[in-house]
Short mmCIF file of C-alpha atoms in Angstrom, two decimals:
data_model
loop_
_atom_site.label_atom_id
_atom_site.label_comp_id
_atom_site.label_asym_id
_atom_site.label_seq_id
_atom_site.Cartn_x
_atom_site.Cartn_y
_atom_site.Cartn_z
CA UNK A 1 11.66 9.57 -2.29
CA UNK A 2 14.96 9.63 -0.45
CA UNK A 3 14.65 9.27 3.34
CA UNK A 4 16.55 12.49 3.97
CA UNK A 5 14.10 14.46 1.82
CA UNK A 6 10.91 12.79 3.08
CA UNK A 7 10.46 15.37 5.81
CA UNK A 8 12.21 17.92 7.96
CA UNK A 9 13.37 17.58 11.53
CA UNK A 10 10.78 20.22 12.44
CA UNK A 11 8.01 18.06 10.97
CA UNK A 12 9.17 15.10 13.04
CA UNK A 13 9.42 17.19 16.19
CA UNK A 14 5.93 18.56 15.64
CA UNK A 15 4.53 15.07 15.00
CA UNK A 16 6.11 13.67 18.16
CA UNK A 17 5.11 16.55 20.42
CA UNK A 18 1.54 16.68 19.13
CA UNK A 19 1.16 12.93 19.41
CA UNK A 20 2.47 12.70 22.96
CA UNK A 21 0.31 15.63 24.04
CA UNK A 22 -2.65 13.47 22.98
CA UNK A 23 -1.17 10.42 24.70
CA UNK A 24 -0.82 12.22 28.02
CA UNK A 25 -4.47 13.28 27.89
CA UNK A 26 -5.82 9.89 26.85
CA UNK A 27 -7.76 8.06 29.60
CA UNK A 28 -6.63 4.59 28.44
CA UNK A 29 -2.91 4.93 27.73
CA UNK A 30 -2.14 8.25 29.40
CA UNK A 31 -1.89 6.70 32.88
CA UNK A 32 0.57 4.07 31.63
CA UNK A 33 2.87 6.74 30.28
CA UNK A 34 2.41 8.87 33.42
CA UNK A 35 3.50 5.90 35.55
CA UNK A 36 6.59 5.14 33.47
CA UNK A 37 7.88 8.41 32.03
CA UNK A 38 9.57 10.43 34.75
CA UNK A 39 11.30 12.97 32.50
CA UNK A 40 9.04 14.07 29.66
CA UNK A 41 11.54 16.41 27.95
CA UNK A 42 14.09 13.56 27.72
CA UNK A 43 11.43 11.11 26.55
CA UNK A 44 10.29 13.50 23.82
CA UNK A 45 13.89 14.07 22.71
CA UNK A 46 14.38 10.29 22.53
CA UNK A 47 11.18 9.86 20.51
CA UNK A 48 12.22 12.61 18.10
CA UNK A 49 15.53 10.78 17.66
CA UNK A 50 13.67 7.49 17.14
CA UNK A 51 11.36 8.88 14.46
CA UNK A 52 14.20 10.83 12.84
CA UNK A 53 16.16 7.58 12.60
CA UNK A 54 13.26 5.63 11.12
CA UNK A 55 11.91 8.32 8.81
CA UNK A 56 15.06 10.21 7.80
CA UNK A 57 17.75 7.60 8.37
CA UNK A 58 19.70 9.78 10.80
CA UNK A 59 20.70 6.84 13.07
CA UNK A 60 20.48 9.09 16.15
CA UNK A 61 18.30 6.80 18.23
CA UNK A 62 19.91 4.78 20.98
CA UNK A 63 17.71 2.54 23.03
CA UNK A 64 15.99 -0.81 23.42
CA UNK A 65 12.26 -0.29 22.84
CA UNK A 66 11.47 -4.00 22.95
CA UNK A 67 13.05 -4.41 26.37
CA UNK A 68 11.41 -1.26 27.69
CA UNK A 69 7.93 -2.26 26.52
CA UNK A 70 8.22 -5.89 27.61
CA UNK A 71 8.78 -4.74 31.21
CA UNK A 72 5.33 -3.14 31.39
CA UNK A 73 2.61 -5.08 33.16
CA UNK A 74 -0.98 -5.41 32.01
CA UNK A 75 -0.61 -4.20 28.43
CA UNK A 76 -3.31 -5.45 26.04
CA UNK A 77 -4.15 -5.26 22.36
CA UNK A 78 -6.52 -2.43 23.25
CA UNK A 79 -3.58 -0.32 24.43
CA UNK A 80 -1.71 -0.86 21.19
CA UNK A 81 -4.83 -0.12 19.14
CA UNK A 82 -5.33 3.12 21.04
CA UNK A 83 -1.69 4.11 20.52
CA UNK A 84 -2.11 3.51 16.79
CA UNK A 85 -5.40 5.42 16.65
CA UNK A 86 -3.85 8.45 18.36
CA UNK A 87 -0.79 8.27 16.15
CA UNK A 88 -2.85 8.10 12.98
CA UNK A 89 -5.12 10.88 14.19
CA UNK A 90 -1.98 12.99 14.54
CA UNK A 91 -0.56 12.07 11.14
CA UNK A 92 -3.88 12.89 9.44
CA UNK A 93 -3.23 16.51 10.35
CA UNK A 94 0.15 16.60 8.60
CA UNK A 95 0.51 18.71 5.47
CA UNK A 96 3.11 16.32 4.07
CA UNK A 97 1.31 13.33 2.49
CA UNK A 98 4.51 11.34 1.95
CA UNK A 99 5.43 11.71 5.61
CA UNK A 100 1.88 10.81 6.66
CA UNK A 101 1.90 7.61 4.59
CA UNK A 102 5.38 6.48 5.64
CA UNK A 103 4.84 7.28 9.33
CA UNK A 104 1.53 5.39 9.33
CA UNK A 105 3.08 2.36 7.64
CA UNK A 106 5.95 2.32 10.12
CA UNK A 107 3.67 2.84 13.12
CA UNK A 108 1.70 -0.30 12.27
CA UNK A 109 4.87 -2.35 11.85
CA UNK A 110 6.36 -0.97 15.08
CA UNK A 111 3.19 -1.58 17.09
CA UNK A 112 2.90 -5.14 15.78
CA UNK A 113 6.54 -5.87 16.51
CA UNK A 114 6.30 -4.50 20.05
CA UNK A 115 3.04 -6.40 20.63
CA UNK A 116 4.64 -9.66 19.42
CA UNK A 117 7.68 -9.05 21.60
CA UNK A 118 5.52 -8.21 24.59
CA UNK A 119 3.54 -11.43 24.25
CA UNK A 120 6.65 -13.54 23.67
CA UNK A 121 8.25 -12.14 26.84
CA UNK A 122 5.20 -13.20 28.84
CA UNK A 123 4.24 -16.49 27.16
CA UNK A 124 7.22 -17.74 25.17
CA UNK A 125 5.56 -21.03 24.25
CA UNK A 126 2.32 -19.53 22.92
CA UNK A 127 1.77 -18.22 19.43
CA UNK A 128 1.47 -14.42 19.57
CA UNK A 129 -1.75 -12.74 18.50
CA UNK A 130 -1.73 -10.12 15.78
CA UNK A 131 -3.10 -6.66 16.33
#
């Protein structure tokens, strides 16, 4: 399936907004986001652009997620596991199986990459742990 036909922008927007609604209510990762996201409408727009770029190839996203995440203090594997669990809970509700599968695959790769980068920024001489 061609990236542009995998899903619609509305499907991506719905995925992002539903997911982050769960994130904000989550007792483990919600407080982290509350402490670091000052402008939720802008953050959601940026996340829609990110997922549109990765899932549809729109190339709209501009940002440095690795740098942003590596600045956070006290992040653990548990936080990344919770993020993935909430994301996959959200994708399980999608009516588009191709989108669900691709988004889940990408979410695991993204979480692992950010977790590696986070660890490397804190302990550059240690081998990073996998999720």
